[in-house]
JSON list of C-alpha atoms in Angstrom, two decimals:
[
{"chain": "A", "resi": 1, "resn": "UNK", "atom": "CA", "xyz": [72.63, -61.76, 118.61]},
{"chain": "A", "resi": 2, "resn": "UNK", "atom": "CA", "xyz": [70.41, -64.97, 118.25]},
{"chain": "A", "resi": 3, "resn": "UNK", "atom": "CA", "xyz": [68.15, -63.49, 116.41]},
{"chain": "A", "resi": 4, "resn": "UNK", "atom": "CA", "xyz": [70.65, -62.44, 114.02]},
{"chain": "A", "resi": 5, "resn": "UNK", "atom": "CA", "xyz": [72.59, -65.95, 113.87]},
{"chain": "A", "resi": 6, "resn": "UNK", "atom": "CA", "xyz": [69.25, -67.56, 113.14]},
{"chain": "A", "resi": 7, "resn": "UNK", "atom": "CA", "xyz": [68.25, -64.79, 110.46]},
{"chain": "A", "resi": 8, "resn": "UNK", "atom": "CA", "xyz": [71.54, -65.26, 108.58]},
{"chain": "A", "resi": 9, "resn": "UNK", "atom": "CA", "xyz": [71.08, -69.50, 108.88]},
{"chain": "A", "resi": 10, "resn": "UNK", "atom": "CA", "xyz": [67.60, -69.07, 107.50]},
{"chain": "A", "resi": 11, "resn": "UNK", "atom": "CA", "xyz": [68.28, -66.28, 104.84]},
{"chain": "A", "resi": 12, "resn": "UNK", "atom": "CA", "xyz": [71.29, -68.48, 103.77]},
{"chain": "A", "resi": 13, "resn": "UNK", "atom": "CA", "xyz": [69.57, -71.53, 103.49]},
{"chain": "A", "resi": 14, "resn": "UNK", "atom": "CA", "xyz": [66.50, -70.50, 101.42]},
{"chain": "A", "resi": 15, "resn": "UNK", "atom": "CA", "xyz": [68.79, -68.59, 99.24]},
{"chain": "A", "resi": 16, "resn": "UNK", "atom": "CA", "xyz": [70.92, -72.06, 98.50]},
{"chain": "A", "resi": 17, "resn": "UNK", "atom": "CA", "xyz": [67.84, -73.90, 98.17]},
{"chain": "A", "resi": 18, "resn": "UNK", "atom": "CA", "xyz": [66.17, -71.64, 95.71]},
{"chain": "A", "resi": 19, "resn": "UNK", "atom": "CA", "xyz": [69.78, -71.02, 93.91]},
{"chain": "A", "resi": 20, "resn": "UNK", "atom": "CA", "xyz": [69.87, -74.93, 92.84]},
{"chain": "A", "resi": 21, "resn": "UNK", "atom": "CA", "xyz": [66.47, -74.70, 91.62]},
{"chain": "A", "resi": 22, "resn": "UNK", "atom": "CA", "xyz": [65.71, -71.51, 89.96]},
{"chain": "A", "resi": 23, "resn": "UNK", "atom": "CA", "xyz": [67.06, -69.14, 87.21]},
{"chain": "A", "resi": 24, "resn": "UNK", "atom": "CA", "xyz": [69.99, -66.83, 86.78]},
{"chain": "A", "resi": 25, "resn": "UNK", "atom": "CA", "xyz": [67.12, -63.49, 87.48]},
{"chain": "A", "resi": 26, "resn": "UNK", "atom": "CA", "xyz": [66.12, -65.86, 91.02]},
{"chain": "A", "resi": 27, "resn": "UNK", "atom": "CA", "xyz": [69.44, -66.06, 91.83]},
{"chain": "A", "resi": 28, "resn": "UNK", "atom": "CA", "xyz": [70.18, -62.39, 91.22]},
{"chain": "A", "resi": 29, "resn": "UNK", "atom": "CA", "xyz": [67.61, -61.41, 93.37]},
{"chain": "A", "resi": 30, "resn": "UNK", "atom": "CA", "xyz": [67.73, -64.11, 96.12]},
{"chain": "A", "resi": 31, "resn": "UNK", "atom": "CA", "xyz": [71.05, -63.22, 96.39]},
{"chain": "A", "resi": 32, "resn": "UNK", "atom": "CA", "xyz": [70.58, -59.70, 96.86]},
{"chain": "A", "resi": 33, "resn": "UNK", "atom": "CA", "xyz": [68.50, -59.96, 99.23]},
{"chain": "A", "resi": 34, "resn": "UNK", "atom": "CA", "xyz": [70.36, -62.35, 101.40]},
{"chain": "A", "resi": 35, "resn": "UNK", "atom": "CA", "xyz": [73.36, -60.26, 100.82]},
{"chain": "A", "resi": 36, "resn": "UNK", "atom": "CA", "xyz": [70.77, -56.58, 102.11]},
{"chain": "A", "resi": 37, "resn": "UNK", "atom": "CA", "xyz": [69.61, -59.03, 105.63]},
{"chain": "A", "resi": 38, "resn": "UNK", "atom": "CA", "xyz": [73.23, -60.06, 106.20]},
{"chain": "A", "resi": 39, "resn": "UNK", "atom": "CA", "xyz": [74.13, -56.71, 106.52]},
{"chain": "A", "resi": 40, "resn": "UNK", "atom": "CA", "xyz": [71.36, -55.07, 108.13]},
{"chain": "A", "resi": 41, "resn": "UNK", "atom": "CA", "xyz": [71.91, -57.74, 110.61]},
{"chain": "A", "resi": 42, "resn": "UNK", "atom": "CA", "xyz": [75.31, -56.89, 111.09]},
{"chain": "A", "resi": 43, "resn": "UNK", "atom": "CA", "xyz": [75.04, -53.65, 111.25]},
{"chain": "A", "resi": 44, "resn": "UNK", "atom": "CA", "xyz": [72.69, -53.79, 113.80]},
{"chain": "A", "resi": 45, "resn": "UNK", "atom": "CA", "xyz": [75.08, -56.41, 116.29]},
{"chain": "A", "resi": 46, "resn": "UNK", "atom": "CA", "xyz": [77.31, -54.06, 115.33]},
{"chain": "A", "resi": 47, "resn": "UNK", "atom": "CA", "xyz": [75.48, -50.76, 116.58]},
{"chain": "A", "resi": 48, "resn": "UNK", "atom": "CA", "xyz": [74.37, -53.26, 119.96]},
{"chain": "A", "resi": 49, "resn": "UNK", "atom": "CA", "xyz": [77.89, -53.31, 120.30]},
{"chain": "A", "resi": 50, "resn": "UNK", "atom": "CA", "xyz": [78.62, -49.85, 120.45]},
{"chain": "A", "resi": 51, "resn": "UNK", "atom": "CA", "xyz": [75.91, -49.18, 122.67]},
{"chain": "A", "resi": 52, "resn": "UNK", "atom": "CA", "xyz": [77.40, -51.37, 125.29]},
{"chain": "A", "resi": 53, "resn": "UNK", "atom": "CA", "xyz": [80.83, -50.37, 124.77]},
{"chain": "A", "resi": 54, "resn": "UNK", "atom": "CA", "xyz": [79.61, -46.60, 125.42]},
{"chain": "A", "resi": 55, "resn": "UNK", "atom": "CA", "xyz": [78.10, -47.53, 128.29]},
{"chain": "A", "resi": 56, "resn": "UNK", "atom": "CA", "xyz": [81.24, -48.99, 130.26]},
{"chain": "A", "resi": 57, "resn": "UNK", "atom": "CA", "xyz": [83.07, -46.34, 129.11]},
{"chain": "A", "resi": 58, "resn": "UNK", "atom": "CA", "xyz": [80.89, -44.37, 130.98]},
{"chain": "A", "resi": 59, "resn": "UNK", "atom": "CA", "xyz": [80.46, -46.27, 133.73]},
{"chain": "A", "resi": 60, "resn": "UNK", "atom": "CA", "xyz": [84.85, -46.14, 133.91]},
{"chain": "A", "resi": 61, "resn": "UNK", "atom": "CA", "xyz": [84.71, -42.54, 133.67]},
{"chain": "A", "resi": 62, "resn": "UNK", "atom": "CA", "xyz": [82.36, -42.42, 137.12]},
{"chain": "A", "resi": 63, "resn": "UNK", "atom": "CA", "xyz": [84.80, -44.66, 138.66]},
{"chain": "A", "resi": 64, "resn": "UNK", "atom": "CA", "xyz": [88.15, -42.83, 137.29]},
{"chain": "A", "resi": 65, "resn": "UNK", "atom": "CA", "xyz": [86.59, -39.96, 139.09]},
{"chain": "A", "resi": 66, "resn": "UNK", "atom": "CA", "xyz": [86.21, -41.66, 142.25]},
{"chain": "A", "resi": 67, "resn": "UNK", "atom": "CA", "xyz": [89.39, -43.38, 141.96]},
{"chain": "A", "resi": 68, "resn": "UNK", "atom": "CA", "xyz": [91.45, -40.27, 141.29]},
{"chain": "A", "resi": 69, "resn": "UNK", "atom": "CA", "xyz": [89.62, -38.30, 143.79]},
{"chain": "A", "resi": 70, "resn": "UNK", "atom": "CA", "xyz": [90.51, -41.04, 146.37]},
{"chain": "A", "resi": 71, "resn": "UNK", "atom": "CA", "xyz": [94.09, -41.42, 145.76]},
{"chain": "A", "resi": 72, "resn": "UNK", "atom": "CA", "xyz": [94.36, -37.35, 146.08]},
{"chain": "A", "resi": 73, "resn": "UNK", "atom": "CA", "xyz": [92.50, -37.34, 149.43]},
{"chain": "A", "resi": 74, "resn": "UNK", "atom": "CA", "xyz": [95.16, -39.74, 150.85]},
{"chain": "A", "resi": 75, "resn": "UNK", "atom": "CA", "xyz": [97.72, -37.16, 149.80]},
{"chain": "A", "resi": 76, "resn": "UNK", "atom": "CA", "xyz": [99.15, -39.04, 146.91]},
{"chain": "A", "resi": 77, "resn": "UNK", "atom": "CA", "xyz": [101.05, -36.72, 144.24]},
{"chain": "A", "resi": 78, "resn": "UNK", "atom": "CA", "xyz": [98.91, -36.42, 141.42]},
{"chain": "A", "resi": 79, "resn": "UNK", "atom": "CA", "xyz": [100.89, -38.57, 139.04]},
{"chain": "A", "resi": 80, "resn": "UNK", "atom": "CA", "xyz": [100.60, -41.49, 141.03]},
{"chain": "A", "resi": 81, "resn": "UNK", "atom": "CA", "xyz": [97.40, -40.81, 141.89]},
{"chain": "A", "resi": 82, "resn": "UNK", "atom": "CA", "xyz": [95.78, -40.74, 138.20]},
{"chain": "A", "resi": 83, "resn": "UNK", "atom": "CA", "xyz": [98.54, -44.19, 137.58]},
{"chain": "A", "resi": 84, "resn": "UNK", "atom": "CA", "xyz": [96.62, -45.95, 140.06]},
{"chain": "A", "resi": 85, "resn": "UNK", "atom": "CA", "xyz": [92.92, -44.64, 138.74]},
{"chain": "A", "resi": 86, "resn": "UNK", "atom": "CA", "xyz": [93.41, -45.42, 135.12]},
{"chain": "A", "resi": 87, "resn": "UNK", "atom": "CA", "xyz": [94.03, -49.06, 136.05]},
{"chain": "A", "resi": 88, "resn": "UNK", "atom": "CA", "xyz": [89.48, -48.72, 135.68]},
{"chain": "A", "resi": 89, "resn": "UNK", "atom": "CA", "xyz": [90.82, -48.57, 131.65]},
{"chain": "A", "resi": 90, "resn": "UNK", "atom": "CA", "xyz": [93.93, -49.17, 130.49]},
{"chain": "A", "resi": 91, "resn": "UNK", "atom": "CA", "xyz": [93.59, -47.88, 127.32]},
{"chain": "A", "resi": 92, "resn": "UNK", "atom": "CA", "xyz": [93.76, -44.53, 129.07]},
{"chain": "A", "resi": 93, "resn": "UNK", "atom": "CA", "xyz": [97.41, -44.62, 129.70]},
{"chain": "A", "resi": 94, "resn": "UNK", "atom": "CA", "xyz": [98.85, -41.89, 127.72]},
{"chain": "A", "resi": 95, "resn": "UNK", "atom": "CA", "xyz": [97.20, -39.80, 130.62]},
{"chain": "A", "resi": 96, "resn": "UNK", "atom": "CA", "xyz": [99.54, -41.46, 132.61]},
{"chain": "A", "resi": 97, "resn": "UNK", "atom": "CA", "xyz": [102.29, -41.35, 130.36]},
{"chain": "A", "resi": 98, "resn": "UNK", "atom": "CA", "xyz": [101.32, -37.34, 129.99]},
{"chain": "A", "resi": 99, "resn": "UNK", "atom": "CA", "xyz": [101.24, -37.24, 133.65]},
{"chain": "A", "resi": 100, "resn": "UNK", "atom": "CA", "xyz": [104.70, -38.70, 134.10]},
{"chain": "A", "resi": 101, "resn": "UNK", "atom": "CA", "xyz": [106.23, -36.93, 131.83]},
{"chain": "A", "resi": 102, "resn": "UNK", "atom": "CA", "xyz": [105.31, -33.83, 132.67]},
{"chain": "A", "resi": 103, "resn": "UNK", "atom": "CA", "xyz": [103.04, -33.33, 129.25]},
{"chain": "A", "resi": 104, "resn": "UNK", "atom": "CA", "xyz": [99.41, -31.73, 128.96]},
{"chain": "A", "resi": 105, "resn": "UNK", "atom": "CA", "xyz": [97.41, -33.99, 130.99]},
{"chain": "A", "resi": 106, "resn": "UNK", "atom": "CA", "xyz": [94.07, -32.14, 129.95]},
{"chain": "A", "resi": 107, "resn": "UNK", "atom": "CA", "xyz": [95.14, -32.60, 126.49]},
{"chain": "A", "resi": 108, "resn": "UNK", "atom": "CA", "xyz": [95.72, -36.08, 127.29]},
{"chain": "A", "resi": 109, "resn": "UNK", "atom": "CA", "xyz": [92.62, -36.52, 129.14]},
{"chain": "A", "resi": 110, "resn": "UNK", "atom": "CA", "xyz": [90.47, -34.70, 126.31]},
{"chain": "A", "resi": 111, "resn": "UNK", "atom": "CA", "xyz": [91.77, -36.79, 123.53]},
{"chain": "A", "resi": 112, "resn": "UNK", "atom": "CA", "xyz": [90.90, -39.70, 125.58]},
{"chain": "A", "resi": 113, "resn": "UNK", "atom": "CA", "xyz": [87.27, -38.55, 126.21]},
{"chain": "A", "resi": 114, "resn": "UNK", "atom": "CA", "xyz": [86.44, -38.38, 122.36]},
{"chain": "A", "resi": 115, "resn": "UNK", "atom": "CA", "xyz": [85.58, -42.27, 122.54]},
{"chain": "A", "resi": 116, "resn": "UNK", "atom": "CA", "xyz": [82.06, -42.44, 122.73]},
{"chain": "A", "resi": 117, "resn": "UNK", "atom": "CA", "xyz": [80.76, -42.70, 126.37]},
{"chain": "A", "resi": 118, "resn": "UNK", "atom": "CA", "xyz": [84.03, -41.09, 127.83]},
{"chain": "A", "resi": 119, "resn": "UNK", "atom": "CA", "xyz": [82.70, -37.31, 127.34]},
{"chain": "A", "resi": 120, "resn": "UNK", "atom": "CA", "xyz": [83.32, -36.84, 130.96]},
{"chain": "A", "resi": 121, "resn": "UNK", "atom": "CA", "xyz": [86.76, -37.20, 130.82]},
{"chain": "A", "resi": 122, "resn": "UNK", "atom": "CA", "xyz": [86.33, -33.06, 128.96]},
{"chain": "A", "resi": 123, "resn": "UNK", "atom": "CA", "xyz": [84.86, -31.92, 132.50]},
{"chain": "A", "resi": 124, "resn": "UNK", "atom": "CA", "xyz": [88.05, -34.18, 134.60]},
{"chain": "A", "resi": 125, "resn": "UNK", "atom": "CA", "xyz": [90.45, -32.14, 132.09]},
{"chain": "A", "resi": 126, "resn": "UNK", "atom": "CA", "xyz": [88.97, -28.58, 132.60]},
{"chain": "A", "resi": 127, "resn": "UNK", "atom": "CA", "xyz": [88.92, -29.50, 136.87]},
{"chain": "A", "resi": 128, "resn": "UNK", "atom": "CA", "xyz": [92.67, -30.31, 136.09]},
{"chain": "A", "resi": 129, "resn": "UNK", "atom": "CA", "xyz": [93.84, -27.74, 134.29]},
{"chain": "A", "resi": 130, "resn": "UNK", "atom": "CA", "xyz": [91.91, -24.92, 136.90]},
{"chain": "A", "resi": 131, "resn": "UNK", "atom": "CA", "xyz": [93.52, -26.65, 140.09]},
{"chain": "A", "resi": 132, "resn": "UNK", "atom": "CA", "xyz": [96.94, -26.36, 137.88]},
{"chain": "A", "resi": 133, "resn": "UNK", "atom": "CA", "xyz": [96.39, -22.78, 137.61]},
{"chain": "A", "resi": 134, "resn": "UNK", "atom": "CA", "xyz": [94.87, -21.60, 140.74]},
{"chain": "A", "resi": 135, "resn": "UNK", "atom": "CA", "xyz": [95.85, -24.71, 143.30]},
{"chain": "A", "resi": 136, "resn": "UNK", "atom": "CA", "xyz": [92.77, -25.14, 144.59]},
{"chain": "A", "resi": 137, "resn": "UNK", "atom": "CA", "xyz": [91.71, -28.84, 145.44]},
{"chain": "A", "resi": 138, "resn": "UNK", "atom": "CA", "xyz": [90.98, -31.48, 142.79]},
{"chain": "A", "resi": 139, "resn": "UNK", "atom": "CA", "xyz": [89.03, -34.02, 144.89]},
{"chain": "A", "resi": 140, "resn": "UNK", "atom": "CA", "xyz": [86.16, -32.00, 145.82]},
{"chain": "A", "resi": 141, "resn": "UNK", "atom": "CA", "xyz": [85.57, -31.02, 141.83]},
{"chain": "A", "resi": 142, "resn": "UNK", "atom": "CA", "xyz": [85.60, -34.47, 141.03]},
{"chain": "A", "resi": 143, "resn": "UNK", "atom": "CA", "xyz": [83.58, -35.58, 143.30]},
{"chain": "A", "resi": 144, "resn": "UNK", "atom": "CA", "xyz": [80.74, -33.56, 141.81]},
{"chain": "A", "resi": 145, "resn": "UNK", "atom": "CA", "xyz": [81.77, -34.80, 138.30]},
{"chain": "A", "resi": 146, "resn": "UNK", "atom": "CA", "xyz": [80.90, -37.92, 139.35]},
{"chain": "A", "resi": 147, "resn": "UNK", "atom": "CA", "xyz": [77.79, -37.20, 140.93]},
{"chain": "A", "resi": 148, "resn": "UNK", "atom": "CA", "xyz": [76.80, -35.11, 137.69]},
{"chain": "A", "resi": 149, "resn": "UNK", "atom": "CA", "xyz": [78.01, -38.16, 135.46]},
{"chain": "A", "resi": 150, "resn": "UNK", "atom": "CA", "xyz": [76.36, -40.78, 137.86]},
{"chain": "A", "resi": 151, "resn": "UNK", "atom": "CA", "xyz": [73.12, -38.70, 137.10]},
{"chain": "A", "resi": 152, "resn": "UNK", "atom": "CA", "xyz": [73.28, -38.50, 133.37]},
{"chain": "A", "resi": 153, "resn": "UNK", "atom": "CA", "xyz": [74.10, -42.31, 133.96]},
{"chain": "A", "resi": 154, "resn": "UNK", "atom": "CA", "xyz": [70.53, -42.71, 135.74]},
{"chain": "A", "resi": 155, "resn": "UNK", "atom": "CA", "xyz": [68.81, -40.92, 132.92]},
{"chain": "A", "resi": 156, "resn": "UNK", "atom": "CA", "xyz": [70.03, -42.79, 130.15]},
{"chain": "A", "resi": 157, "resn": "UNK", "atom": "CA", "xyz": [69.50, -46.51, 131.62]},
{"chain": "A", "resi": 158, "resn": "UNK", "atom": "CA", "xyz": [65.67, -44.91, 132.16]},
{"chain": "A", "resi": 159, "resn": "UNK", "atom": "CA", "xyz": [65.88, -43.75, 128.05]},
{"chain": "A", "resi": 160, "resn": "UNK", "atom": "CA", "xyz": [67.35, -47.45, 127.73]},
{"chain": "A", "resi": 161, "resn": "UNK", "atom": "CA", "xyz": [64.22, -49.42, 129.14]},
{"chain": "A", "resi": 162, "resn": "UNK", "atom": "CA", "xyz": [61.82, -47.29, 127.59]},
{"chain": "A", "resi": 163, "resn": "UNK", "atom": "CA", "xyz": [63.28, -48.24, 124.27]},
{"chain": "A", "resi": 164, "resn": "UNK", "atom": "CA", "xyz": [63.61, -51.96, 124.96]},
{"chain": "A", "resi": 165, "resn": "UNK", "atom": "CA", "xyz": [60.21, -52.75, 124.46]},
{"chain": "A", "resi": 166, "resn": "UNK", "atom": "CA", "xyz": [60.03, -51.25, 120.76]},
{"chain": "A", "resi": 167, "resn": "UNK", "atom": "CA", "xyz": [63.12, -52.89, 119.39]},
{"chain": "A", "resi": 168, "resn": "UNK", "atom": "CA", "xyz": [62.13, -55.93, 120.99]},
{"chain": "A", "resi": 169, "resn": "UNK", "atom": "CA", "xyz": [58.79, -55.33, 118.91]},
{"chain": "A", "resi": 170, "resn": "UNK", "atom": "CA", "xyz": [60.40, -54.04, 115.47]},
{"chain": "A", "resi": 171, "resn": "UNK", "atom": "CA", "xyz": [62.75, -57.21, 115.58]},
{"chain": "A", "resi": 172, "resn": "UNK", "atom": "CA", "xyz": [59.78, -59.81, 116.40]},
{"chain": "A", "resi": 173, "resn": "UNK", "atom": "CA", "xyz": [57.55, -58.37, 113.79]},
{"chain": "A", "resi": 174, "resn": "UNK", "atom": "CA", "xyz": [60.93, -58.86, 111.16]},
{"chain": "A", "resi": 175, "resn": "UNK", "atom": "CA", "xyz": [61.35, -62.41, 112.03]},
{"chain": "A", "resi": 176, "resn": "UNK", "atom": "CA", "xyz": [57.01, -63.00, 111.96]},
{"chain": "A", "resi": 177, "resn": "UNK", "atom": "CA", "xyz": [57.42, -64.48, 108.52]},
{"chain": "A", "resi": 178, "resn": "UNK", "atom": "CA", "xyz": [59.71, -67.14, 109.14]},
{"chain": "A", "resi": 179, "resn": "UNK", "atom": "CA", "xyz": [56.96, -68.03, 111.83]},
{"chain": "A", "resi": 180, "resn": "UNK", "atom": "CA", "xyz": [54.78, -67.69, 108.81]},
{"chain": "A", "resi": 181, "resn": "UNK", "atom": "CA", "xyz": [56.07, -69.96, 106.63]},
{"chain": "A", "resi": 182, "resn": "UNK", "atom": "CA", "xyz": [55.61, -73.27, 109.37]},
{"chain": "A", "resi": 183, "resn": "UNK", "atom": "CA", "xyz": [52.36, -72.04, 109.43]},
{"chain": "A", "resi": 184, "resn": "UNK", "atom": "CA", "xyz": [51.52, -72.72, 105.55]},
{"chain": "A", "resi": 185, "resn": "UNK", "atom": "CA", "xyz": [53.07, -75.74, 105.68]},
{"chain": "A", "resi": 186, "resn": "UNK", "atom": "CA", "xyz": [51.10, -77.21, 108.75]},
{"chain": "A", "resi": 187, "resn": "UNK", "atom": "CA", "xyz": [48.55, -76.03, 106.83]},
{"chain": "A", "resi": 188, "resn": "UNK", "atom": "CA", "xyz": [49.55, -78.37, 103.47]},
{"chain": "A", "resi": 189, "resn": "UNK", "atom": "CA", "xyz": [50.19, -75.76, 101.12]},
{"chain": "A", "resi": 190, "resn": "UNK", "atom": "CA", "xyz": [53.84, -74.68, 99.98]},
{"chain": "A", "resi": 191, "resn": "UNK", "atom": "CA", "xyz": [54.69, -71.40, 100.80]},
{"chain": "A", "resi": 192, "resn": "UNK", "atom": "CA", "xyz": [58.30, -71.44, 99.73]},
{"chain": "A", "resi": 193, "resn": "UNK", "atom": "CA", "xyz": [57.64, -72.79, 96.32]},
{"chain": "A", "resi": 194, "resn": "UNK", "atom": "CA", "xyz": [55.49, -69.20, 95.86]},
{"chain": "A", "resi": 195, "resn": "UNK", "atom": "CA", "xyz": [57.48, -67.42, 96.98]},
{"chain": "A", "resi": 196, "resn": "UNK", "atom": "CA", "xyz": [60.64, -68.69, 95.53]},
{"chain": "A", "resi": 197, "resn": "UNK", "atom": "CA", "xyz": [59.73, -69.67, 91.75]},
{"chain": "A", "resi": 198, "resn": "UNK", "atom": "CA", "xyz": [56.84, -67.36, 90.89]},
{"chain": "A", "resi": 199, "resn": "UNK", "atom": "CA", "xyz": [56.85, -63.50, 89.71]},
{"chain": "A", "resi": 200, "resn": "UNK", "atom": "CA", "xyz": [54.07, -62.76, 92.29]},
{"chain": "A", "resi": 201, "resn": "UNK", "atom": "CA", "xyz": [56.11, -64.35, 94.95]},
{"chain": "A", "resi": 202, "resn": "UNK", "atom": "CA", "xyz": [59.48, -63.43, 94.45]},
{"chain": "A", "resi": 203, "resn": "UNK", "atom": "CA", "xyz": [57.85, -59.59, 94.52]},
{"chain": "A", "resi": 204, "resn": "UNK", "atom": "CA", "xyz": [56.37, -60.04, 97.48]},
{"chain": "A", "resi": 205, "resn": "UNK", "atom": "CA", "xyz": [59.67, -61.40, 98.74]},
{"chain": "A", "resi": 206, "resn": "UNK", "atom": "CA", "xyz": [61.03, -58.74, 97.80]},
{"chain": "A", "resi": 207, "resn": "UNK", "atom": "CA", "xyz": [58.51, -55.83, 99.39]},
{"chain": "A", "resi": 208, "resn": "UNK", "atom": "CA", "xyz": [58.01, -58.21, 102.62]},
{"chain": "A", "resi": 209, "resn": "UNK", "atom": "CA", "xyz": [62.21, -58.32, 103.63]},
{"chain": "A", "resi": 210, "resn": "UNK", "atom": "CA", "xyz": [62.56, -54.71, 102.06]},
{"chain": "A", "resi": 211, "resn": "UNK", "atom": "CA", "xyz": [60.05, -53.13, 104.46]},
{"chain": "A", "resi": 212, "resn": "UNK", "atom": "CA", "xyz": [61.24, -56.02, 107.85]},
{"chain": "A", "resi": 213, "resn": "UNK", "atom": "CA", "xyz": [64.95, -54.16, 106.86]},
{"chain": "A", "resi": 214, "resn": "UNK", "atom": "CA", "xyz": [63.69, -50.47, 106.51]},
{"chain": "A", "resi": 215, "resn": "UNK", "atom": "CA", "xyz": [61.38, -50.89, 109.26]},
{"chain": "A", "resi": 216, "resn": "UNK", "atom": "CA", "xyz": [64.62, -52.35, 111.50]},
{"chain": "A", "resi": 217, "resn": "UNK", "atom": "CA", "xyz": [66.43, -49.53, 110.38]},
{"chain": "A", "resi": 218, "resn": "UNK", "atom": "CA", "xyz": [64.13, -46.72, 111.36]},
{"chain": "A", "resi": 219, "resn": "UNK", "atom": "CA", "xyz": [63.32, -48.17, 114.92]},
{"chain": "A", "resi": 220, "resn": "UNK", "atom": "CA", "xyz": [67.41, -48.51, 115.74]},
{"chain": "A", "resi": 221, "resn": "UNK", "atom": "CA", "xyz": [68.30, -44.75, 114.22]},
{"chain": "A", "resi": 222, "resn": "UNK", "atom": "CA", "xyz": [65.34, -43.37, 116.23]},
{"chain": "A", "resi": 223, "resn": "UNK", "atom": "CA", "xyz": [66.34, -45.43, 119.40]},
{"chain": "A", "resi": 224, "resn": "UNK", "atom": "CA", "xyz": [70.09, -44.49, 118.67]},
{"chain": "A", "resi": 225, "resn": "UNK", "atom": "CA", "xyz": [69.31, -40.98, 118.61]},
{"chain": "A", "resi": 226, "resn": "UNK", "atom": "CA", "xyz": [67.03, -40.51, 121.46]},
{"chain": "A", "resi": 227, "resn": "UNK", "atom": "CA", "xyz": [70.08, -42.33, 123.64]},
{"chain": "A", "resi": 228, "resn": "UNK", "atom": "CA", "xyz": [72.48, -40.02, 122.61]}
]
């Protein structure tokens, strides 16, 4: 998230520079491509976001299982026993609500589990709806939910550090050419001024933050998909 507050400074502060100095086609273009790094930027908080929210979701499902499966083994009715284990994520309660009221708690339960990273909660409503049926016991099924969901868990932190390293790399190599442009000017030449007020600059402008985007792009969707 750094990286992208600094990005966004940057990209906003050559654009205004290069706005007050250059022609209506400079601006056009300047502005475009602020306006394509803002939101690939976003977009990509945004997506960090997600991933994190997904994975404490997840992590709640493991622990509504345990919860639940607690609360039944101490003979609690099961109504008060899945009050108490939604209190892992409130925004779970119309499985209580269900519960109380005597409505489909599976239906309850599956609607609940079509958030991203609550999946599990589909296997919790299929245990719930079989013990409603046949009366067997609840606990012992969700205990091996939760040992199945704990697993999954394990593999997908493993799929997590194996991808750190290349987003760390795609997201380096993007920001290289801000690094870049101290470097010309330690070296007494005027990199901005090229790139900003010539035709051969503002093309390779152009190519250079198109590709650092695209190439930002790719690495996430790949990364995305592999961790789902």
């Amino acid at each position: 998230m750094v990286l992208g507050r600094l990005t966004i400074v940057v990209v906003a502060l050559v654009s205004g520079a290069a706005m007050l100095r250059g022609s209506g086609v400079q601006v056009l273009l300047l502005a475009g491509m602020g306006s394509a790094v803002v939101v690939v930027v976003q977009r990509l908080v945004e997506a960090s976001r997600r991933r994190h929210a997904r994975g404490r979701r997840s992590t709640a499902v493991i622990e509504f299982c345990d919860a639940l499966s607690a609360e039944l083994r101490a003979g609690l009715p099961p109504v008060v026993a899945i009050e108490r284990a939604v209190v892992v994520w409130p925004s779970w309660a119309p499985v209580v609500t269900a519960a109380r009221l005597g409505g489909d708690v599976p239906g309850a339960l599956r609607a609940a589990g079509e958030d991203s990273g609550a999946g599990g909660l589909s296997a919790v409503a299929a245990a719930w709806e079989v013990a409603e049926r046949s009366g067997a016991a609840l606990a012992d099924v969700l205990d091996q939910i939760a040992v199945g969901l704990r697993s999954d868990d394990e593999a997908r932190a493993e799929v997590v550090a194996a991808l750190a390293p290349p987003r760390a790399t795609a997201k380096m190599l993007a920001a290289l050419p801000i690094f870049g442009l101290g470097l010309g000017y330690s070296m007494d030449a005027d990199p901005l001024d090229f790139l900003l007020h010539t035709t051969v600059g503002l093309g390779c402008l152009g190519a250079g933050v198109g590709l650092a985007l695209i190439g930002l792009w790719w690495v996430e969707r790949l990364a995305d998909a592999v961790e789902r």
